[in-house]
Structures are given as C-alpha cells and as structure tokens.
Amino acid sequence: TTIVLGHARGVILLAGAMSGLDIHEYPPAEIKKAITGSGNAAKSQVQFMLTKLLRLKQAPSPADASDGVATALTCAMRLPFATALARTSR
C-alpha cells in the first residue's frame, strides 16, 4: 500500500507542478492542530471539529474524505498568513 500511495502522490505532485499550481504540504500533526487545537488529536476529534467548523450535519465520509477536507481547510486557513508573511520578507 505504501508504494502505491507513494506513486499516486508523485503523480499528483507532478501533475500539479506541470499545471503551474502551487503545492502545499502539511504534516498530520499540523493539520490536527489547525483543526482541533492539538497536534495529537484522534481522527474522531478531527471529524467532530470539521462538523462544527463547517456546520455540517455529519462528518465527511469515508474517513479519507475527512482527511482531505481537513487538509484543504488547513491550507485555506494558513495561506493568507503565509502570503502576508512572504510579502513582508521581500
């Protein structure tokens, strides 16, 4: 499974780069901290907070969907800060 996921990740990163997209990567602990306030949060805690933050009736399903939504939300929350920081360091 690890090798297959590694290949898939490589293809996704290559396709994004070839399309001129900005690529953002976050370690799991950073995503958990952004969503729950704790880098050691359990998957169920991340799912719970996603439902609250996004005002959902239930957590995205399957669990991998919650991971993707949490990653996207982390990027959306971090990107304005990173952009502002880049502007000030010029």
mmCIF file with all atom_site columns, C-alpha atoms in Angstrom:
data_model
loop_
_atom_site.group_PDB
_atom_site.id
_atom_site.type_symbol
_atom_site.label_atom_id
_atom_site.label_alt_id
_atom_site.label_comp_id
_atom_site.label_asym_id
_atom_site.label_entity_id
_atom_site.label_seq_id
_atom_site.pdbx_PDB_ins_code
_atom_site.Cartn_x
_atom_site.Cartn_y
_atom_site.Cartn_z
_atom_site.occupancy
_atom_site.B_iso_or_equiv
_atom_site.pdbx_formal_charge
_atom_site.auth_seq_id
_atom_site.auth_comp_id
_atom_site.auth_asym_id
_atom_site.auth_atom_id
_atom_site.pdbx_PDB_model_num
ATOM 1  C CA . THR A 1 1  ? 0.000   0.000  0.000   1.00 0.00 ? 1  THR A CA 1
ATOM 2  C CA . THR A 1 2  ? 2.806   2.423  0.850   1.00 0.00 ? 2  THR A CA 1
ATOM 3  C CA . ILE A 1 3  ? 4.443   2.031  -2.550  1.00 0.00 ? 3  ILE A CA 1
ATOM 4  C CA . VAL A 1 4  ? 1.141   2.503  -4.408  1.00 0.00 ? 4  VAL A CA 1
ATOM 5  C CA . LEU A 1 5  ? 0.318   5.620  -2.360  1.00 0.00 ? 5  LEU A CA 1
ATOM 6  C CA . GLY A 1 6  ? 3.834   6.945  -2.970  1.00 0.00 ? 6  GLY A CA 1
ATOM 7  C CA . HIS A 1 7  ? 3.366   6.532  -6.708  1.00 0.00 ? 7  HIS A CA 1
ATOM 8  C CA . ALA A 1 8  ? -0.047  8.209  -6.606  1.00 0.00 ? 8  ALA A CA 1
ATOM 9  C CA . ARG A 1 9  ? 1.359   11.089 -4.562  1.00 0.00 ? 9  ARG A CA 1
ATOM 10 C CA . GLY A 1 10 ? 4.200   11.521 -7.039  1.00 0.00 ? 10 GLY A CA 1
ATOM 11 C CA . VAL A 1 11 ? 1.821   11.655 -9.994  1.00 0.00 ? 11 VAL A CA 1
ATOM 12 C CA . ILE A 1 12 ? -0.409  14.183 -8.219  1.00 0.00 ? 12 ILE A CA 1
ATOM 13 C CA . LEU A 1 13 ? 2.566   16.408 -7.335  1.00 0.00 ? 13 LEU A CA 1
ATOM 14 C CA . LEU A 1 14 ? 3.928   16.177 -10.877 1.00 0.00 ? 14 LEU A CA 1
ATOM 15 C CA . ALA A 1 15 ? 0.554   16.998 -12.446 1.00 0.00 ? 15 ALA A CA 1
ATOM 16 C CA . GLY A 1 16 ? 0.145   19.991 -10.142 1.00 0.00 ? 16 GLY A CA 1
ATOM 17 C CA . ALA A 1 17 ? 3.626   21.280 -10.876 1.00 0.00 ? 17 ALA A CA 1
ATOM 18 C CA . MET A 1 18 ? 3.216   20.804 -14.629 1.00 0.00 ? 18 MET A CA 1
ATOM 19 C CA . SER A 1 19 ? -0.060  22.750 -14.445 1.00 0.00 ? 19 SER A CA 1
ATOM 20 C CA . GLY A 1 20 ? 1.643   25.623 -12.649 1.00 0.00 ? 20 GLY A CA 1
ATOM 21 C CA . LEU A 1 21 ? -0.271  25.075 -9.407  1.00 0.00 ? 21 LEU A CA 1
ATOM 22 C CA . ASP A 1 22 ? 1.176   25.971 -6.038  1.00 0.00 ? 22 ASP A CA 1
ATOM 23 C CA . ILE A 1 23 ? 1.687   22.830 -3.967  1.00 0.00 ? 23 ILE A CA 1
ATOM 24 C CA . HIS A 1 24 ? 1.215   22.947 -0.202  1.00 0.00 ? 24 HIS A CA 1
ATOM 25 C CA . GLU A 1 25 ? 2.068   20.066 2.104   1.00 0.00 ? 25 GLU A CA 1
ATOM 26 C CA . TYR A 1 26 ? 1.310   19.801 5.808   1.00 0.00 ? 26 TYR A CA 1
ATOM 27 C CA . PRO A 1 27 ? 2.385   17.164 8.333   1.00 0.00 ? 27 PRO A CA 1
ATOM 28 C CA . PRO A 1 28 ? -0.534  15.351 10.021  1.00 0.00 ? 28 PRO A CA 1
ATOM 29 C CA . ALA A 1 29 ? 0.207   16.978 13.389  1.00 0.00 ? 29 ALA A CA 1
ATOM 30 C CA . GLU A 1 30 ? -0.047  20.462 11.840  1.00 0.00 ? 30 GLU A CA 1
ATOM 31 C CA . ILE A 1 31 ? -3.412  19.622 10.269  1.00 0.00 ? 31 ILE A CA 1
ATOM 32 C CA . LYS A 1 32 ? -4.704  18.211 13.564  1.00 0.00 ? 32 LYS A CA 1
ATOM 33 C CA . LYS A 1 33 ? -3.515  21.312 15.416  1.00 0.00 ? 33 LYS A CA 1
ATOM 34 C CA . ALA A 1 34 ? -5.112  23.672 12.892  1.00 0.00 ? 34 ALA A CA 1
ATOM 35 C CA . ILE A 1 35 ? -8.458  21.880 13.106  1.00 0.00 ? 35 ILE A CA 1
ATOM 36 C CA . THR A 1 36 ? -8.647  20.852 16.773  1.00 0.00 ? 36 THR A CA 1
ATOM 37 C CA . GLY A 1 37 ? -6.007  22.899 18.553  1.00 0.00 ? 37 GLY A CA 1
ATOM 38 C CA . SER A 1 38 ? -3.999  19.769 19.395  1.00 0.00 ? 38 SER A CA 1
ATOM 39 C CA . GLY A 1 39 ? -1.421  18.065 17.202  1.00 0.00 ? 39 GLY A CA 1
ATOM 40 C CA . ASN A 1 40 ? -2.167  14.798 18.994  1.00 0.00 ? 40 ASN A CA 1
ATOM 41 C CA . ALA A 1 41 ? -5.906  14.748 18.257  1.00 0.00 ? 41 ALA A CA 1
ATOM 42 C CA . ALA A 1 42 ? -7.599  11.492 17.312  1.00 0.00 ? 42 ALA A CA 1
ATOM 43 C CA . LYS A 1 43 ? -9.284  11.108 13.924  1.00 0.00 ? 43 LYS A CA 1
ATOM 44 C CA . SER A 1 44 ? -12.670 11.220 15.645  1.00 0.00 ? 44 SER A CA 1
ATOM 45 C CA . GLN A 1 45 ? -11.799 14.597 17.183  1.00 0.00 ? 45 GLN A CA 1
ATOM 46 C CA . VAL A 1 46 ? -10.804 15.982 13.778  1.00 0.00 ? 46 VAL A CA 1
ATOM 47 C CA . GLN A 1 47 ? -14.075 14.709 12.301  1.00 0.00 ? 47 GLN A CA 1
ATOM 48 C CA . PHE A 1 48 ? -16.057 16.259 15.161  1.00 0.00 ? 48 PHE A CA 1
ATOM 49 C CA . MET A 1 49 ? -14.391 19.641 14.716  1.00 0.00 ? 49 MET A CA 1
ATOM 50 C CA . LEU A 1 50 ? -14.923 19.558 10.948  1.00 0.00 ? 50 LEU A CA 1
ATOM 51 C CA . THR A 1 51 ? -18.649 19.167 11.511  1.00 0.00 ? 51 THR A CA 1
ATOM 52 C CA . LYS A 1 52 ? -18.622 22.139 13.900  1.00 0.00 ? 52 LYS A CA 1
ATOM 53 C CA . LEU A 1 53 ? -16.320 24.425 11.898  1.00 0.00 ? 53 LEU A CA 1
ATOM 54 C CA . LEU A 1 54 ? -18.078 23.793 8.602   1.00 0.00 ? 54 LEU A CA 1
ATOM 55 C CA . ARG A 1 55 ? -21.565 23.493 10.110  1.00 0.00 ? 55 ARG A CA 1
ATOM 56 C CA . LEU A 1 56 ? -22.098 20.027 8.658   1.00 0.00 ? 56 LEU A CA 1
ATOM 57 C CA . LYS A 1 57 ? -24.827 17.634 9.749   1.00 0.00 ? 57 LYS A CA 1
ATOM 58 C CA . GLN A 1 58 ? -22.284 14.809 9.820   1.00 0.00 ? 58 GLN A CA 1
ATOM 59 C CA . ALA A 1 59 ? -18.579 14.349 9.216   1.00 0.00 ? 59 ALA A CA 1
ATOM 60 C CA . PRO A 1 60 ? -17.434 13.747 5.647   1.00 0.00 ? 60 PRO A CA 1
ATOM 61 C CA . SER A 1 61 ? -17.461 10.050 4.856   1.00 0.00 ? 61 SER A CA 1
ATOM 62 C CA . PRO A 1 62 ? -15.426 7.859  4.391   1.00 0.00 ? 62 PRO A CA 1
ATOM 63 C CA . ALA A 1 63 ? -12.676 8.754  6.843   1.00 0.00 ? 63 ALA A CA 1
ATOM 64 C CA . ASP A 1 64 ? -10.288 9.572  3.988   1.00 0.00 ? 64 ASP A CA 1
ATOM 65 C CA . ALA A 1 65 ? -12.707 12.275 2.868   1.00 0.00 ? 65 ALA A CA 1
ATOM 66 C CA . SER A 1 66 ? -12.433 13.867 6.316   1.00 0.00 ? 66 SER A CA 1
ATOM 67 C CA . ASP A 1 67 ? -8.659  13.836 5.953   1.00 0.00 ? 67 ASP A CA 1
ATOM 68 C CA . GLY A 1 68 ? -8.913  15.614 2.617   1.00 0.00 ? 68 GLY A CA 1
ATOM 69 C CA . VAL A 1 69 ? -11.366 18.208 3.917   1.00 0.00 ? 69 VAL A CA 1
ATOM 70 C CA . ALA A 1 70 ? -9.181  18.817 6.991   1.00 0.00 ? 70 ALA A CA 1
ATOM 71 C CA . THR A 1 71 ? -6.143  19.309 4.748   1.00 0.00 ? 71 THR A CA 1
ATOM 72 C CA . ALA A 1 72 ? -7.994  21.729 2.472   1.00 0.00 ? 72 ALA A CA 1
ATOM 73 C CA . LEU A 1 73 ? -9.305  23.691 5.460   1.00 0.00 ? 73 LEU A CA 1
ATOM 74 C CA . THR A 1 74 ? -5.806  23.884 6.947   1.00 0.00 ? 74 THR A CA 1
ATOM 75 C CA . CYS A 1 75 ? -4.484  25.249 3.664   1.00 0.00 ? 75 CYS A CA 1
ATOM 76 C CA . ALA A 1 76 ? -7.314  27.779 3.465   1.00 0.00 ? 76 ALA A CA 1
ATOM 77 C CA . MET A 1 77 ? -6.571  28.961 6.991   1.00 0.00 ? 77 MET A CA 1
ATOM 78 C CA . ARG A 1 78 ? -2.769  29.053 6.602   1.00 0.00 ? 78 ARG A CA 1
ATOM 79 C CA . LEU A 1 79 ? -2.484  30.502 3.101   1.00 0.00 ? 79 LEU A CA 1
ATOM 80 C CA . PRO A 1 80 ? -3.473  34.112 3.894   1.00 0.00 ? 80 PRO A CA 1
ATOM 81 C CA . PHE A 1 81 ? -0.888  34.199 6.690   1.00 0.00 ? 81 PHE A CA 1
ATOM 82 C CA . ALA A 1 82 ? 1.824   32.658 4.519   1.00 0.00 ? 82 ALA A CA 1
ATOM 83 C CA . THR A 1 83 ? 1.071   35.112 1.704   1.00 0.00 ? 83 THR A CA 1
ATOM 84 C CA . ALA A 1 84 ? 1.244   38.086 4.057   1.00 0.00 ? 84 ALA A CA 1
ATOM 85 C CA . LEU A 1 85 ? 4.484   36.785 5.574   1.00 0.00 ? 85 LEU A CA 1
ATOM 86 C CA . ALA A 1 86 ? 6.046   36.388 2.125   1.00 0.00 ? 86 ALA A CA 1
ATOM 87 C CA . ARG A 1 87 ? 5.160   39.978 1.259   1.00 0.00 ? 87 ARG A CA 1
ATOM 88 C CA . THR A 1 88 ? 6.865   41.336 4.380   1.00 0.00 ? 88 THR A CA 1
ATOM 89 C CA . SER A 1 89 ? 10.082  39.376 3.795   1.00 0.00 ? 89 SER A CA 1
ATOM 90 C CA . ARG A 1 90 ? 10.715  40.926 0.364   1.00 0.00 ? 90 ARG A CA 1
#
